[in-house]
Amino acid sequence: MFKSKQEGSLVYKCTVRLLDDSDVVECEFQAFHKGIYLLDYLCGELNIKEKDYFGLRYVDGSKQRHWLDLAKSLIKQSKDLDPILFSLRVKFYPADPFRLTGISRIMLYKQLKRDLRHGRLYCSFGEAAALGALIVQEELGDYNEKFHIGDYVSSLELALRQTENLEKKIIELHKKREAGQDSFLAIHDFLGIARTLETYGIEPHPVKDHRGSQLYVGINNSGISTFIAGKRSQHFRWNEVHKINFEGKMFIAHLSYTDASREPKKHTIGFKCPSGAACRYLWRCAIEQMLFFTLPNSENAAVVSGGGFFSWGTKFRYTGRTEREILTENINALREQKINGSSSSKRKASSVPATPSSPQGELSQIRYSSLPRSTMSEPLGSCNVQMNRNHIYGAHPQDQNTCIIDSNGCIQMPILEPVCEESRLRSSNHDSANYFSKPLTGFPYRELTEHSSTESGSGYDHSRKHKENIKPYTGYASRLCYPQANSNSSAVLSRGTSPKTIYFDEKVSVLEYANTSNEYIANINKPLNRGPYFDTSATKNVTSLVGKTGHLNCRIKNLGNKTVSWIRHRDLHLLTVAESTYTSDQRFTSIYNKQTGDWSLQIMFAQIRDSGVYECQVSTTPPVGYTMIFSVVEPITTIPGGPELYIDMGSTVNLTCVVKHLPDPPYTVHWTHNNQDINYDSPRGGVSVITEKGDITTSYLLIQRAKISDSGKYSCLPSNANPKSVNVHILIGDHPAAVQRAHSLLPYSCKMLVLTIFAFLKLSI
């Protein structure tokens, strides 16, 4: 079939849902684009290196799922879709998730969270609680009794059957977790548990066996399994599967295995699918999974045919890399990185760019819409804010005893990395020169902070171990950097040479070689050129009300020409870069105050889901960050005993209003009676209010000698929380129910009396 130029130049629009359904990417493509171009573009935008583990799924008009064929035309596969909607999902779950690097591992974690939430990752009660506690740890951070009050996990959607008992167990496990564990360690532990479950990587396909019994077939990296009531009943490994085929609605697997007597056996099993389309989908999933995890490479992949005489034949050829190819390329890349790293003492790291990367090559023909936009920037995969992230991402940090030195001294000193030997100064019992505890070279180091002018210019005898009138610092942490002898260029840590620079916290004392070998010049109290660093005096815990605007303030010193970004840890989402918002959620705004140097993240109309850990990151090499905890609370106003209260006439009415979960106590707590302000100075008397403010604000309304007129609706109105009302009934006698019934029947009795009198008069006439 021939196409006109006009038809070939048409632009089609599609929407791609990410693993968070609220995050979508809108793309445009043309008729000649194949499925591989769209996947390549998305993985490039999300910085996914192992793209072959992922795929794009869609649902056709008959509600049948399909994986987008990467070798076929996009428009041919989506011609019946309106609108054209794809979902980015993990297609192949690796047996060892820790082999994934960068953002790929985070995406697998998000996929498994989704599987647990939708019931695909089926597990026991204890396993579900352990996984849920790790999700809470990753999203909310360490347990904090001040912020984590009551059933604080109920707002999180963690599991398909999220019962009250499960939430209590999750809270219990979250409280027991060791403090200081960041989100990356929680993700690591989550993947370690998930990979051991029988339903890991399983997409359940409903089928029936030869008896007509309902069961599910699941396929993953290990083979083909059958499940009954959530339990695996059969499992056939890939080395036992000889051939996979389908015939109409029947899915057929030919097995070749060795029994207990070590005799080769052949067996054929079949399962009936709900429809022919479902059977073809199951067959294709099985073929792709088997080839991806068993083929050594995809170059010699044969064309696989399926279907029989009474069904439509289908041919399939695997495209893309196999798992073995991916692992081989990753190992080779690590070897090259290690070889290149050994030739240079500088570590390679990337920082957050000011603008997102753009596609190149043929992918540039796919137009990317700016709204809605929700991607994760490239440097997140290589962000080395803490050393344990290197381990999680699969990096191999260099020797931490290496110190980078240039001609000006030790200036290559990342704030968060211990690249220099840490020591402490100790003061001796007598007036003498100070020594470091177990120095690497055995060289005695003098304290240089209170030398006189004559001492600073005098020669220094290396053999002399005591010096008069020296008052050494006590317990100051220092970093020592050793230059190579007779060299002014960059050097690594070396033994047996004298020190050139000694750091004392934010002060530095520099020793430089003078004209003679025994003369040095001491530059005392010279400010340390440490680059950007954070002012930690500001609070790290910020609380905001639901629907209000919250601000996270980050104060940075010596920023220079570096860029400040805000990152949300829950999903490693890049929110802002400099003063530009980089997410589709326009509630997030970065505000810079030139006078104070503060970079504030403004969150408008804060919601409960916005609670979690946020990071203010500076684009140094490697990037450095400062984490803050943002808690969004919804105030709760309660009146115990409500909504109906029955009080005997003549007794005292005592109404208690309790207000919880407020960042600040309410300015006022107002009471009304039948929507009218209560007059505490009325001639009636006996009405008073007592309010106790604090973390929990309590207001007491006391009404003495209750009367019938005191009945009605009483409302408690805190100035910064929702109101709460209660209906008070003042009763006469000891039988509230009878009295209440009499009151309710009174209007009815009056009506009946009127009707009776009217009927009697009419008959008399």
Short mmCIF file of C-alpha atoms in Angstrom, two decimals, residues 483-668:
data_model
loop_
_atom_site.label_atom_id
_atom_site.label_comp_id
_atom_site.label_asym_id
_atom_site.label_seq_id
_atom_site.Cartn_x
_atom_site.Cartn_y
_atom_site.Cartn_z
CA PRO A 483 52.00 16.51 48.98
CA GLN A 484 54.52 14.61 47.03
CA ALA A 485 58.04 15.81 47.64
CA ASN A 486 59.55 18.16 45.06
CA SER A 487 56.30 18.49 43.14
CA ASN A 488 53.93 21.41 42.64
CA SER A 489 51.40 19.48 40.57
CA SER A 490 48.45 17.41 41.69
CA ALA A 491 49.43 14.52 43.91
CA VAL A 492 47.85 11.69 45.85
CA LEU A 493 48.38 10.73 49.47
CA SER A 494 51.97 9.72 50.07
CA ARG A 495 53.89 8.63 53.13
CA GLY A 496 57.16 9.92 54.44
CA THR A 497 56.74 13.55 53.42
CA SER A 498 56.05 16.59 55.51
CA PRO A 499 52.60 18.18 55.55
CA LYS A 500 51.83 21.16 53.45
CA THR A 501 48.32 22.00 54.67
CA ILE A 502 46.55 21.35 57.96
CA TYR A 503 42.83 22.08 58.33
CA PHE A 504 41.17 23.03 61.61
CA ASP A 505 37.39 22.97 60.97
CA GLU A 506 36.74 26.24 59.06
CA LYS A 507 40.27 27.58 59.68
CA VAL A 508 43.36 26.46 57.86
CA SER A 509 47.00 26.70 58.69
CA VAL A 510 49.26 26.45 55.65
CA LEU A 511 52.93 25.50 55.70
CA GLU A 512 54.91 26.19 52.54
CA TYR A 513 58.52 25.48 51.70
CA ALA A 514 60.77 28.51 52.14
CA ASN A 515 64.09 29.21 50.42
CA THR A 516 65.95 26.99 52.88
CA SER A 517 64.90 23.45 53.69
CA ASN A 518 64.20 24.22 57.35
CA GLU A 519 62.21 27.44 56.92
CA TYR A 520 58.42 27.58 56.62
CA ILE A 521 55.90 30.37 56.53
CA ALA A 522 52.72 29.97 58.59
CA ASN A 523 49.57 31.66 57.38
CA ILE A 524 47.43 31.76 60.47
CA ASN A 525 43.62 31.75 60.50
CA LYS A 526 43.28 31.84 56.75
CA PRO A 527 39.64 31.13 55.75
CA LEU A 528 39.08 27.71 54.24
CA ASN A 529 37.96 27.75 50.59
CA ARG A 530 35.50 24.91 51.07
CA GLY A 531 33.03 25.77 48.34
CA PRO A 532 29.25 25.75 48.88
CA TYR A 533 28.01 24.51 52.24
CA PHE A 534 24.73 24.56 54.15
CA ASP A 535 23.75 26.60 57.17
CA THR A 536 22.41 23.88 59.48
CA SER A 537 21.00 26.26 62.09
CA ALA A 538 17.58 26.30 60.40
CA THR A 539 15.01 23.70 61.40
CA LYS A 540 14.91 20.46 59.41
CA ASN A 541 11.31 19.65 60.37
CA VAL A 542 8.57 21.78 58.82
CA THR A 543 4.85 21.28 59.45
CA SER A 544 1.99 22.73 57.42
CA LEU A 545 -1.78 22.48 57.45
CA VAL A 546 -3.75 20.78 54.69
CA GLY A 547 -4.67 23.33 52.04
CA LYS A 548 -2.21 25.92 53.30
CA THR A 549 1.17 27.00 51.85
CA GLY A 550 4.35 25.47 53.26
CA HIS A 551 7.93 26.71 52.90
CA LEU A 552 11.17 24.73 53.16
CA ASN A 553 14.08 27.13 53.66
CA CYS A 554 17.57 26.18 52.55
CA ARG A 555 20.40 28.61 53.34
CA ILE A 556 23.62 28.07 51.37
CA LYS A 557 26.97 29.76 51.91
CA ASN A 558 29.57 30.32 49.17
CA LEU A 559 27.20 29.16 46.44
CA GLY A 560 29.14 30.87 43.67
CA ASN A 561 27.93 29.89 40.22
CA LYS A 562 26.43 26.57 41.31
CA THR A 563 22.79 25.65 40.76
CA VAL A 564 20.30 24.78 43.51
CA SER A 565 17.68 22.09 42.91
CA TRP A 566 14.90 20.62 45.04
CA ILE A 567 14.28 16.85 44.95
CA ARG A 568 11.45 14.84 46.51
CA HIS A 569 12.83 11.61 47.99
CA ARG A 570 9.58 9.65 47.88
CA ASP A 571 9.90 9.10 44.14
CA LEU A 572 13.26 10.81 43.46
CA HIS A 573 11.35 13.47 41.56
CA LEU A 574 13.18 16.60 40.43
CA LEU A 575 10.89 19.48 41.40
CA THR A 576 12.81 22.67 40.65
CA VAL A 577 16.10 23.73 39.09
CA ALA A 578 17.23 27.23 40.10
CA GLU A 579 14.05 29.32 39.99
CA SER A 580 12.36 27.18 37.33
CA THR A 581 9.73 24.57 38.16
CA TYR A 582 10.70 21.25 36.57
CA THR A 583 7.57 19.25 37.43
CA SER A 584 4.07 19.32 36.02
CA ASP A 585 2.73 20.01 39.51
CA GLN A 586 2.76 23.79 39.51
CA ARG A 587 2.13 23.96 43.26
CA PHE A 588 5.91 23.66 43.71
CA THR A 589 7.92 26.87 43.29
CA SER A 590 11.53 27.76 44.08
CA ILE A 591 11.99 31.23 45.58
CA TYR A 592 15.39 32.91 46.01
CA ASN A 593 15.92 35.65 48.61
CA LYS A 594 18.94 37.74 47.60
CA GLN A 595 19.26 39.41 50.99
CA THR A 596 19.45 36.25 53.08
CA GLY A 597 20.70 33.83 50.42
CA ASP A 598 17.81 31.46 51.16
CA TRP A 599 16.47 29.09 48.53
CA SER A 600 12.91 28.23 49.57
CA LEU A 601 10.68 25.53 48.18
CA GLN A 602 7.11 26.81 48.27
CA ILE A 603 4.36 24.16 48.31
CA MET A 604 0.93 25.63 47.74
CA PHE A 605 -2.31 23.92 48.80
CA ALA A 606 -0.33 21.28 50.71
CA GLN A 607 -1.85 17.79 50.84
CA ILE A 608 -1.19 14.77 53.05
CA ARG A 609 0.59 13.04 50.16
CA ASP A 610 3.14 15.88 50.09
CA SER A 611 4.55 14.73 53.45
CA GLY A 612 8.03 13.23 53.29
CA VAL A 613 11.70 13.99 52.84
CA TYR A 614 12.85 16.76 50.50
CA GLU A 615 16.43 17.53 49.53
CA CYS A 616 18.02 20.86 48.68
CA GLN A 617 20.87 19.94 46.33
CA VAL A 618 23.79 21.95 44.99
CA SER A 619 25.35 21.02 41.65
CA THR A 620 28.88 20.51 42.90
CA THR A 621 31.00 17.56 41.80
CA PRO A 622 29.76 15.32 43.32
CA PRO A 623 26.45 16.97 44.27
CA VAL A 624 25.87 17.79 47.94
CA GLY A 625 22.47 17.99 49.56
CA TYR A 626 20.61 18.95 52.71
CA THR A 627 17.49 16.95 53.60
CA MET A 628 14.39 18.29 55.33
CA ILE A 629 11.21 16.62 56.60
CA PHE A 630 7.94 18.18 55.50
CA SER A 631 4.83 17.09 57.38
CA VAL A 632 1.31 18.01 56.29
CA VAL A 633 -1.27 17.57 59.02
CA GLU A 634 -5.02 17.87 59.02
CA PRO A 635 -6.32 19.32 62.31
CA ILE A 636 -8.87 17.19 64.11
CA THR A 637 -11.56 18.78 66.27
CA THR A 638 -13.59 16.47 68.50
CA ILE A 639 -16.25 16.84 71.21
CA PRO A 640 -16.31 13.61 73.28
CA GLY A 641 -19.75 12.17 73.87
CA GLY A 642 -21.33 13.59 70.70
CA PRO A 643 -23.11 13.97 68.42
CA GLU A 644 -26.12 13.75 70.81
CA LEU A 645 -25.90 14.56 74.53
CA TYR A 646 -28.75 14.18 77.04
CA ILE A 647 -28.48 16.27 80.22
CA ASP A 648 -30.88 16.37 83.17
CA MET A 649 -32.43 19.73 83.90
CA GLY A 650 -30.70 21.52 86.76
CA SER A 651 -27.36 19.75 86.29
CA THR A 652 -24.16 21.25 84.83
CA VAL A 653 -23.49 21.00 81.11
CA ASN A 654 -19.77 20.35 80.51
CA LEU A 655 -18.77 20.36 76.81
CA THR A 656 -15.12 19.58 75.98
CA CYS A 657 -13.58 20.54 72.63
CA VAL A 658 -10.24 18.89 71.77
CA VAL A 659 -8.10 20.18 68.86
CA LYS A 660 -5.14 18.02 67.68
CA HIS A 661 -2.50 18.03 64.95
CA LEU A 662 -1.87 21.75 64.75
CA PRO A 663 1.55 23.27 64.05
CA ASP A 664 0.59 26.16 66.36
CA PRO A 665 -2.16 26.44 68.98
CA PRO A 666 -5.31 28.26 67.78
CA TYR A 667 -5.42 31.95 68.54
CA THR A 668 -9.01 31.64 69.78
#
